[in-house]
Amino acid sequence: MKNFTDEQDEIVLEGGGEDRSAEEFCPPEVELSRREFLAASGVLAAGVAAWLPRMAEAQAKAQAATTTPVMAAIAITINGKMHSLQVDTRTSLLDLLRENLDLTGSKKGCDHGQCGACTVLMNGRRVNSCLTLAVAASGAEITTIEGLGTPEKLGPAQRAFLEHDGFQCGYCTPGQICSATAMVEEAKRGDLSLVSWESGKSRHPTLTDAEIKERMAGNICRCGAYPNIVAAVRQLAGGAA
């Protein structure tokens, strides 16, 4: 047990201990001469000077590691034609199509997989090509808007969009058409949507307007041509009401 006497500012240790002044517990003041201060400063400065080049070298190596491309060989079939390419492993499928192969029908909208303008078909399924690495598509069969038809011979989805005026500015249209093409095939396979579950039709549901809207929700039309897009998809699906 310790008793502290404020008046005498002493610490009394019971059990025969000696009284000691509180001043004894204060750390001694450190006094440096000008010469000692300069010497200590010099040592510190030398240490920093020796460390900075190493830090700069480490930063340069880290930056080089992130900017130096790592190339990979891929073989990919696009619109029925095989391509053997050397690509940067960071290249997206969208950039490969547009920048390397000059297939500019697929559009770069948000570049975050949120608008659907870049939609293409990979092995028959729709994917956002801006989020798909080209190396991940190696060995796959890719179909773009250019592979669905030609100006002289339009594909069924292209013809339906044209007949129903399912576009305005047209920027999102290639993605809409690719998505609609795959979506109709998904419905034929019996794939379900949230509307299917909510309506209780869990076996080959009819492509109603509600079904079409839900299944095409990943493709945004900023011009608001949705009624005509739904009508085009309805025709593509075989006239479902």
PDB file of C-alpha atoms in Angstrom:
ATOM      1  CA  MET A   1       0.000   0.000   0.000  1.00  0.00           C
ATOM      2  CA  LYS A   2       1.307   3.458  -0.922  1.00  0.00           C
ATOM      3  CA  ASN A   3       0.558   6.707   0.920  1.00  0.00           C
ATOM      4  CA  PHE A   4       1.102   9.985  -0.913  1.00  0.00           C
ATOM      5  CA  THR A   5       1.700  13.148   1.151  1.00  0.00           C
ATOM      6  CA  ASP A   6       0.846  16.199  -0.886  1.00  0.00           C
ATOM      7  CA  GLU A   7       2.342  18.653   1.599  1.00  0.00           C
ATOM      8  CA  GLN A   8       5.811  17.151   1.549  1.00  0.00           C
ATOM      9  CA  ASP A   9       5.519  15.815  -2.003  1.00  0.00           C
ATOM     10  CA  GLU A  10       7.121  12.561  -0.860  1.00  0.00           C
ATOM     11  CA  ILE A  11       6.424   8.924  -1.450  1.00  0.00           C
ATOM     12  CA  VAL A  12       6.351   6.804   1.706  1.00  0.00           C
ATOM     13  CA  LEU A  13       6.853   3.119   1.245  1.00  0.00           C
ATOM     14  CA  GLU A  14       5.424   1.130   4.178  1.00  0.00           C
ATOM     15  CA  GLY A  15       7.255  -1.821   5.665  1.00  0.00           C
ATOM     16  CA  GLY A  16      10.524  -0.048   6.425  1.00  0.00           C
ATOM     17  CA  GLY A  17      11.111   1.462   2.988  1.00  0.00           C
ATOM     18  CA  GLU A  18      13.013   4.709   2.680  1.00  0.00           C
ATOM     19  CA  ASP A  19      11.270   7.958   1.860  1.00  0.00           C
ATOM     20  CA  ARG A  20      12.073   9.227  -1.596  1.00  0.00           C
ATOM     21  CA  SER A  21      11.237  12.560  -3.102  1.00  0.00           C
ATOM     22  CA  ALA A  22       8.970  12.603  -6.146  1.00  0.00           C
ATOM     23  CA  GLU A  23      11.699  14.514  -7.952  1.00  0.00           C
ATOM     24  CA  GLU A  24      13.774  11.318  -7.997  1.00  0.00           C
ATOM     25  CA  PHE A  25      11.185   9.735 -10.287  1.00  0.00           C
ATOM     26  CA  CYS A  26      11.382  12.482 -12.918  1.00  0.00           C
ATOM     27  CA  PRO A  27      13.597  11.609 -15.892  1.00  0.00           C
ATOM     28  CA  PRO A  28      16.730  13.725 -16.109  1.00  0.00           C
ATOM     29  CA  GLU A  29      16.746  16.486 -18.667  1.00  0.00           C
ATOM     30  CA  VAL A  30      18.753  15.713 -21.779  1.00  0.00           C
ATOM     31  CA  GLU A  31      21.112  18.486 -22.683  1.00  0.00           C
ATOM     32  CA  LEU A  32      22.824  18.505 -26.050  1.00  0.00           C
ATOM     33  CA  SER A  33      25.561  20.809 -27.056  1.00  0.00           C
ATOM     34  CA  ARG A  34      25.456  22.386 -30.480  1.00  0.00           C
ATOM     35  CA  ARG A  35      28.210  20.041 -31.614  1.00  0.00           C
ATOM     36  CA  GLU A  36      26.355  16.961 -30.380  1.00  0.00           C
ATOM     37  CA  PHE A  37      23.114  18.129 -32.042  1.00  0.00           C
ATOM     38  CA  LEU A  38      24.847  18.649 -35.376  1.00  0.00           C
ATOM     39  CA  ALA A  39      26.518  15.249 -35.127  1.00  0.00           C
ATOM     40  CA  ALA A  40      23.198  13.496 -34.422  1.00  0.00           C
ATOM     41  CA  SER A  41      21.526  15.397 -37.264  1.00  0.00           C
ATOM     42  CA  GLY A  42      24.300  14.348 -39.628  1.00  0.00           C
ATOM     43  CA  VAL A  43      23.871  10.691 -38.756  1.00  0.00           C
ATOM     44  CA  LEU A  44      20.119  10.911 -39.295  1.00  0.00           C
ATOM     45  CA  ALA A  45      20.525  12.712 -42.615  1.00  0.00           C
ATOM     46  CA  ALA A  46      23.042  10.134 -43.807  1.00  0.00           C
ATOM     47  CA  GLY A  47      20.638   7.330 -42.953  1.00  0.00           C
ATOM     48  CA  VAL A  48      17.797   8.964 -44.858  1.00  0.00           C
ATOM     49  CA  ALA A  49      20.060   9.674 -47.832  1.00  0.00           C
ATOM     50  CA  ALA A  50      21.124   6.036 -47.952  1.00  0.00           C
ATOM     51  CA  TRP A  51      17.506   4.817 -47.704  1.00  0.00           C
ATOM     52  CA  LEU A  52      15.897   7.070 -50.328  1.00  0.00           C
ATOM     53  CA  PRO A  53      17.602   5.539 -53.413  1.00  0.00           C
ATOM     54  CA  ARG A  54      16.542   2.068 -52.305  1.00  0.00           C
ATOM     55  CA  MET A  55      12.974   3.235 -51.857  1.00  0.00           C
ATOM     56  CA  ALA A  56      12.986   4.908 -55.283  1.00  0.00           C
ATOM     57  CA  GLU A  57      14.371   1.719 -56.851  1.00  0.00           C
ATOM     58  CA  ALA A  58      11.667  -0.384 -55.212  1.00  0.00           C
ATOM     59  CA  GLN A  59       8.971   1.985 -56.450  1.00  0.00           C
ATOM     60  CA  ALA A  60      10.401   1.891 -59.982  1.00  0.00           C
ATOM     61  CA  LYS A  61      10.372  -1.908 -59.969  1.00  0.00           C
ATOM     62  CA  ALA A  62       6.791  -1.991 -58.708  1.00  0.00           C
ATOM     63  CA  GLN A  63       5.693   0.456 -61.385  1.00  0.00           C
ATOM     64  CA  ALA A  64       7.498  -1.502 -64.096  1.00  0.00           C
ATOM     65  CA  ALA A  65       5.786  -4.678 -62.949  1.00  0.00           C
ATOM     66  CA  THR A  66       2.364  -3.064 -63.428  1.00  0.00           C
ATOM     67  CA  THR A  67       3.109  -1.392 -66.777  1.00  0.00           C
ATOM     68  CA  THR A  68       5.222  -4.011 -68.561  1.00  0.00           C
ATOM     69  CA  PRO A  69       2.810  -6.178 -70.567  1.00  0.00           C
ATOM     70  CA  VAL A  70       2.751  -9.931 -70.165  1.00  0.00           C
ATOM     71  CA  MET A  71       1.895 -11.463 -73.513  1.00  0.00           C
ATOM     72  CA  ALA A  72       0.023 -14.722 -74.049  1.00  0.00           C
ATOM     73  CA  ALA A  73      -0.890 -16.747 -77.107  1.00  0.00           C
ATOM     74  CA  ILE A  74      -4.592 -17.384 -77.659  1.00  0.00           C
ATOM     75  CA  ALA A  75      -6.646 -19.151 -80.287  1.00  0.00           C
ATOM     76  CA  ILE A  76     -10.181 -17.880 -80.604  1.00  0.00           C
ATOM     77  CA  THR A  77     -12.961 -18.368 -83.133  1.00  0.00           C
ATOM     78  CA  ILE A  78     -14.831 -15.172 -83.975  1.00  0.00           C
ATOM     79  CA  ASN A  79     -17.821 -15.232 -86.299  1.00  0.00           C
ATOM     80  CA  GLY A  80     -16.711 -18.607 -87.637  1.00  0.00           C
ATOM     81  CA  LYS A  81     -13.104 -17.583 -88.315  1.00  0.00           C
ATOM     82  CA  MET A  82     -10.169 -18.848 -86.261  1.00  0.00           C
ATOM     83  CA  HIS A  83      -7.683 -16.265 -84.990  1.00  0.00           C
ATOM     84  CA  SER A  84      -4.292 -17.038 -83.424  1.00  0.00           C
ATOM     85  CA  LEU A  85      -3.056 -13.960 -81.569  1.00  0.00           C
ATOM     86  CA  GLN A  86      -0.503 -12.703 -79.076  1.00  0.00           C
ATOM     87  CA  VAL A  87      -2.307 -10.455 -76.601  1.00  0.00           C
ATOM     88  CA  ASP A  88      -1.561  -8.565 -73.424  1.00  0.00           C
ATOM     89  CA  THR A  89      -3.056 -10.617 -70.603  1.00  0.00           C
ATOM     90  CA  ARG A  90      -4.872  -7.475 -69.413  1.00  0.00           C
ATOM     91  CA  THR A  91      -6.738  -7.011 -72.722  1.00  0.00           C
ATOM     92  CA  SER A  92     -10.500  -7.343 -72.520  1.00  0.00           C
ATOM     93  CA  LEU A  93     -12.430  -9.255 -75.137  1.00  0.00           C
ATOM     94  CA  LEU A  94     -14.089  -5.976 -76.132  1.00  0.00           C
ATOM     95  CA  ASP A  95     -10.759  -4.251 -76.765  1.00  0.00           C
ATOM     96  CA  LEU A  96      -9.519  -7.294 -78.680  1.00  0.00           C
ATOM     97  CA  LEU A  97     -12.546  -7.117 -80.967  1.00  0.00           C
ATOM     98  CA  ARG A  98     -12.425  -3.377 -81.504  1.00  0.00           C
ATOM     99  CA  GLU A  99      -8.720  -2.539 -81.399  1.00  0.00           C
ATOM    100  CA  ASN A 100      -7.080  -5.703 -82.719  1.00  0.00           C
ATOM    101  CA  LEU A 101      -9.641  -7.134 -85.117  1.00  0.00           C
ATOM    102  CA  ASP A 102     -11.497  -3.959 -86.196  1.00  0.00           C
ATOM    103  CA  LEU A 103     -14.885  -5.430 -85.244  1.00  0.00           C
ATOM    104  CA  THR A 104     -16.360  -2.184 -83.969  1.00  0.00           C
ATOM    105  CA  GLY A 105     -20.007  -3.223 -83.838  1.00  0.00           C
ATOM    106  CA  SER A 106     -19.684  -4.081 -80.145  1.00  0.00           C
ATOM    107  CA  LYS A 107     -19.733  -0.791 -78.241  1.00  0.00           C
ATOM    108  CA  LYS A 108     -17.894   0.396 -75.164  1.00  0.00           C
ATOM    109  CA  GLY A 109     -20.533   2.054 -73.019  1.00  0.00           C
ATOM    110  CA  CYS A 110     -19.826   2.030 -69.301  1.00  0.00           C
ATOM    111  CA  ASP A 111     -16.803  -0.344 -69.348  1.00  0.00           C
ATOM    112  CA  HIS A 112     -18.134  -1.718 -66.036  1.00  0.00           C
ATOM    113  CA  GLY A 113     -20.566  -4.384 -67.256  1.00  0.00           C
ATOM    114  CA  GLN A 114     -23.600  -2.307 -66.326  1.00  0.00           C
ATOM    115  CA  CYS A 115     -25.082  -1.115 -69.644  1.00  0.00           C
ATOM    116  CA  GLY A 116     -24.875  -4.168 -71.929  1.00  0.00           C
ATOM    117  CA  ALA A 117     -23.714  -2.243 -75.014  1.00  0.00           C
ATOM    118  CA  CYS A 118     -20.739  -4.600 -75.329  1.00  0.00           C
ATOM    119  CA  THR A 119     -22.789  -7.829 -75.207  1.00  0.00           C
ATOM    120  CA  VAL A 120     -21.527 -10.631 -77.445  1.00  0.00           C
ATOM    121  CA  LEU A 121     -22.174 -14.374 -77.541  1.00  0.00           C
ATOM    122  CA  MET A 122     -19.547 -16.753 -76.162  1.00  0.00           C
ATOM    123  CA  ASN A 123     -20.345 -20.372 -76.950  1.00  0.00           C
ATOM    124  CA  GLY A 124     -23.942 -19.280 -77.480  1.00  0.00           C
ATOM    125  CA  ARG A 125     -24.307 -17.466 -74.156  1.00  0.00           C
ATOM    126  CA  ARG A 126     -24.380 -13.716 -73.768  1.00  0.00           C
ATOM    127  CA  VAL A 127     -21.485 -12.102 -71.939  1.00  0.00           C
ATOM    128  CA  ASN A 128     -20.287  -8.586 -71.254  1.00  0.00           C
ATOM    129  CA  SER A 129     -17.154  -8.430 -73.363  1.00  0.00           C
ATOM    130  CA  CYS A 130     -15.807  -5.447 -71.392  1.00  0.00           C
ATOM    131  CA  LEU A 131     -15.547  -7.683 -68.299  1.00  0.00           C
ATOM    132  CA  THR A 132     -14.238 -10.767 -70.109  1.00  0.00           C
ATOM    133  CA  LEU A 133     -10.486 -11.109 -70.524  1.00  0.00           C
ATOM    134  CA  ALA A 134      -9.386 -12.135 -73.992  1.00  0.00           C
ATOM    135  CA  VAL A 135      -7.201 -14.899 -72.536  1.00  0.00           C
ATOM    136  CA  ALA A 136     -10.256 -16.271 -70.710  1.00  0.00           C
ATOM    137  CA  ALA A 137     -12.045 -16.553 -74.068  1.00  0.00           C
ATOM    138  CA  SER A 138      -9.246 -18.565 -75.654  1.00  0.00           C
ATOM    139  CA  GLY A 139     -10.701 -21.652 -77.284  1.00  0.00           C
ATOM    140  CA  ALA A 140     -14.225 -20.235 -77.273  1.00  0.00           C
ATOM    141  CA  GLU A 141     -16.526 -19.406 -80.174  1.00  0.00           C
ATOM    142  CA  ILE A 142     -17.466 -15.738 -80.172  1.00  0.00           C
ATOM    143  CA  THR A 143     -20.327 -14.239 -82.161  1.00  0.00           C
ATOM    144  CA  THR A 144     -20.592 -10.474 -82.512  1.00  0.00           C
ATOM    145  CA  ILE A 145     -23.235  -8.340 -84.191  1.00  0.00           C
ATOM    146  CA  GLU A 146     -21.240  -8.682 -87.422  1.00  0.00           C
ATOM    147  CA  GLY A 147     -21.677 -12.462 -87.251  1.00  0.00           C
ATOM    148  CA  LEU A 148     -25.471 -12.382 -86.916  1.00  0.00           C
ATOM    149  CA  GLY A 149     -26.086 -11.058 -90.403  1.00  0.00           C
ATOM    150  CA  THR A 150     -24.991  -8.687 -93.133  1.00  0.00           C
ATOM    151  CA  PRO A 151     -26.562  -5.543 -94.589  1.00  0.00           C
ATOM    152  CA  GLU A 152     -27.608  -7.656 -97.573  1.00  0.00           C
ATOM    153  CA  LYS A 153     -28.900 -10.541 -95.467  1.00  0.00           C
ATOM    154  CA  LEU A 154     -30.093  -9.529 -92.006  1.00  0.00           C
ATOM    155  CA  GLY A 155     -30.439 -12.079 -89.245  1.00  0.00           C
ATOM    156  CA  PRO A 156     -33.849 -12.667 -87.602  1.00  0.00           C
ATOM    157  CA  ALA A 157     -33.098 -10.431 -84.597  1.00  0.00           C
ATOM    158  CA  GLN A 158     -31.698  -7.654 -86.775  1.00  0.00           C
ATOM    159  CA  ARG A 159     -34.750  -7.806 -89.013  1.00  0.00           C
ATOM    160  CA  ALA A 160     -37.151  -7.705 -86.051  1.00  0.00           C
ATOM    161  CA  PHE A 161     -35.438  -4.644 -84.549  1.00  0.00           C
ATOM    162  CA  LEU A 162     -35.544  -2.886 -87.913  1.00  0.00           C
ATOM    163  CA  GLU A 163     -39.218  -3.684 -88.516  1.00  0.00           C
ATOM    164  CA  HIS A 164     -40.254  -2.490 -85.032  1.00  0.00           C
ATOM    165  CA  ASP A 165     -37.907   0.497 -84.969  1.00  0.00           C
ATOM    166  CA  GLY A 166     -36.311  -0.882 -81.805  1.00  0.00           C
ATOM    167  CA  PHE A 167     -33.665   1.807 -81.591  1.00  0.00           C
ATOM    168  CA  GLN A 168     -33.071   5.547 -81.745  1.00  0.00           C
ATOM    169  CA  CYS A 169     -29.412   6.561 -81.636  1.00  0.00           C
ATOM    170  CA  GLY A 170     -28.390   2.938 -82.228  1.00  0.00           C
ATOM    171  CA  TYR A 171     -25.423   2.879 -79.863  1.00  0.00           C
ATOM    172  CA  CYS A 172     -26.865   0.146 -77.646  1.00  0.00           C
ATOM    173  CA  THR A 173     -28.518  -1.749 -80.512  1.00  0.00           C
ATOM    174  CA  PRO A 174     -25.703  -4.266 -81.259  1.00  0.00           C
ATOM    175  CA  GLY A 175     -25.712  -5.348 -77.619  1.00  0.00           C
ATOM    176  CA  GLN A 176     -29.523  -5.424 -77.526  1.00  0.00           C
ATOM    177  CA  ILE A 177     -29.666  -7.648 -80.615  1.00  0.00           C
ATOM    178  CA  CYS A 178     -26.981 -10.056 -79.365  1.00  0.00           C
ATOM    179  CA  SER A 179     -28.698 -10.237 -75.982  1.00  0.00           C
ATOM    180  CA  ALA A 180     -32.115 -10.858 -77.541  1.00  0.00           C
ATOM    181  CA  THR A 181     -30.703 -13.617 -79.741  1.00  0.00           C
ATOM    182  CA  ALA A 182     -29.271 -15.491 -76.769  1.00  0.00           C
ATOM    183  CA  MET A 183     -32.250 -14.740 -74.544  1.00  0.00           C
ATOM    184  CA  VAL A 184     -34.690 -16.445 -76.913  1.00  0.00           C
ATOM    185  CA  GLU A 185     -32.479 -19.541 -76.959  1.00  0.00           C
ATOM    186  CA  GLU A 186     -32.329 -19.485 -73.152  1.00  0.00           C
ATOM    187  CA  ALA A 187     -36.123 -19.468 -73.014  1.00  0.00           C
ATOM    188  CA  LYS A 188     -36.294 -22.395 -75.449  1.00  0.00           C
ATOM    189  CA  ARG A 189     -34.005 -24.375 -73.149  1.00  0.00           C
ATOM    190  CA  GLY A 190     -36.344 -23.682 -70.252  1.00  0.00           C
ATOM    191  CA  ASP A 191     -34.087 -21.258 -68.370  1.00  0.00           C
ATOM    192  CA  LEU A 192     -36.070 -19.345 -65.772  1.00  0.00           C
ATOM    193  CA  SER A 193     -36.137 -15.709 -64.682  1.00  0.00           C
ATOM    194  CA  LEU A 194     -37.329 -13.976 -61.533  1.00  0.00           C
ATOM    195  CA  VAL A 195     -40.677 -13.363 -63.238  1.00  0.00           C
ATOM    196  CA  SER A 196     -40.953 -17.100 -63.916  1.00  0.00           C
ATOM    197  CA  TRP A 197     -40.639 -17.887 -60.226  1.00  0.00           C
ATOM    198  CA  GLU A 198     -42.972 -15.117 -59.141  1.00  0.00           C
ATOM    199  CA  SER A 199     -45.632 -16.197 -61.629  1.00  0.00           C
ATOM    200  CA  GLY A 200     -45.316 -19.861 -60.662  1.00  0.00           C
ATOM    201  CA  LYS A 201     -44.503 -20.901 -64.246  1.00  0.00           C
ATOM    202  CA  SER A 202     -41.325 -22.839 -63.662  1.00  0.00           C
ATOM    203  CA  ARG A 203     -41.509 -25.096 -66.735  1.00  0.00           C
ATOM    204  CA  HIS A 204     -40.833 -23.398 -70.076  1.00  0.00           C
ATOM    205  CA  PRO A 205     -42.589 -20.138 -69.281  1.00  0.00           C
ATOM    206  CA  THR A 206     -44.146 -18.135 -72.074  1.00  0.00           C
ATOM    207  CA  LEU A 207     -42.173 -15.057 -73.084  1.00  0.00           C
ATOM    208  CA  THR A 208     -44.683 -12.449 -72.000  1.00  0.00           C
ATOM    209  CA  ASP A 209     -43.761  -8.773 -72.035  1.00  0.00           C
ATOM    210  CA  ALA A 210     -42.940  -9.026 -68.334  1.00  0.00           C
ATOM    211  CA  GLU A 211     -40.604 -11.954 -69.026  1.00  0.00           C
ATOM    212  CA  ILE A 212     -38.923 -10.102 -71.878  1.00  0.00           C
ATOM    213  CA  LYS A 213     -38.390  -6.980 -69.797  1.00  0.00           C
ATOM    214  CA  GLU A 214     -36.872  -8.984 -66.947  1.00  0.00           C
ATOM    215  CA  ARG A 215     -34.606 -11.032 -69.182  1.00  0.00           C
ATOM    216  CA  MET A 216     -33.415  -7.965 -71.129  1.00  0.00           C
ATOM    217  CA  ALA A 217     -32.898  -5.839 -68.013  1.00  0.00           C
ATOM    218  CA  GLY A 218     -29.120  -5.998 -68.365  1.00  0.00           C
ATOM    219  CA  ASN A 219     -29.260  -3.992 -71.586  1.00  0.00           C
ATOM    220  CA  ILE A 220     -29.903  -0.290 -71.103  1.00  0.00           C
ATOM    221  CA  CYS A 221     -31.363   1.990 -73.782  1.00  0.00           C
ATOM    222  CA  ARG A 222     -30.729   5.577 -72.736  1.00  0.00           C
ATOM    223  CA  CYS A 223     -33.011   6.799 -75.526  1.00  0.00           C
ATOM    224  CA  GLY A 224     -35.929   4.911 -73.975  1.00  0.00           C
ATOM    225  CA  ALA A 225     -36.910   2.755 -76.947  1.00  0.00           C
ATOM    226  CA  TYR A 226     -38.031  -0.050 -74.634  1.00  0.00           C
ATOM    227  CA  PRO A 227     -41.604  -0.546 -75.976  1.00  0.00           C
ATOM    228  CA  ASN A 228     -40.268  -1.095 -79.488  1.00  0.00           C
ATOM    229  CA  ILE A 229     -37.449  -3.323 -78.222  1.00  0.00           C
ATOM    230  CA  VAL A 230     -39.989  -5.503 -76.396  1.00  0.00           C
ATOM    231  CA  ALA A 231     -42.092  -5.722 -79.561  1.00  0.00           C
ATOM    232  CA  ALA A 232     -39.027  -6.743 -81.589  1.00  0.00           C
ATOM    233  CA  VAL A 233     -38.077  -9.436 -79.091  1.00  0.00           C
ATOM    234  CA  ARG A 234     -41.676 -10.653 -78.978  1.00  0.00           C
ATOM    235  CA  GLN A 235     -41.597 -11.135 -82.754  1.00  0.00           C
ATOM    236  CA  LEU A 236     -38.216 -12.865 -82.529  1.00  0.00           C
ATOM    237  CA  ALA A 237     -39.606 -15.227 -79.902  1.00  0.00           C
ATOM    238  CA  GLY A 238     -42.478 -16.219 -82.209  1.00  0.00           C
ATOM    239  CA  GLY A 239     -45.207 -13.732 -81.356  1.00  0.00           C
ATOM    240  CA  ALA A 240     -45.668 -14.552 -77.652  1.00  0.00           C
ATOM    241  CA  ALA A 241     -48.183 -12.204 -76.047  1.00  0.00           C
TER     242      ALA A 241
END
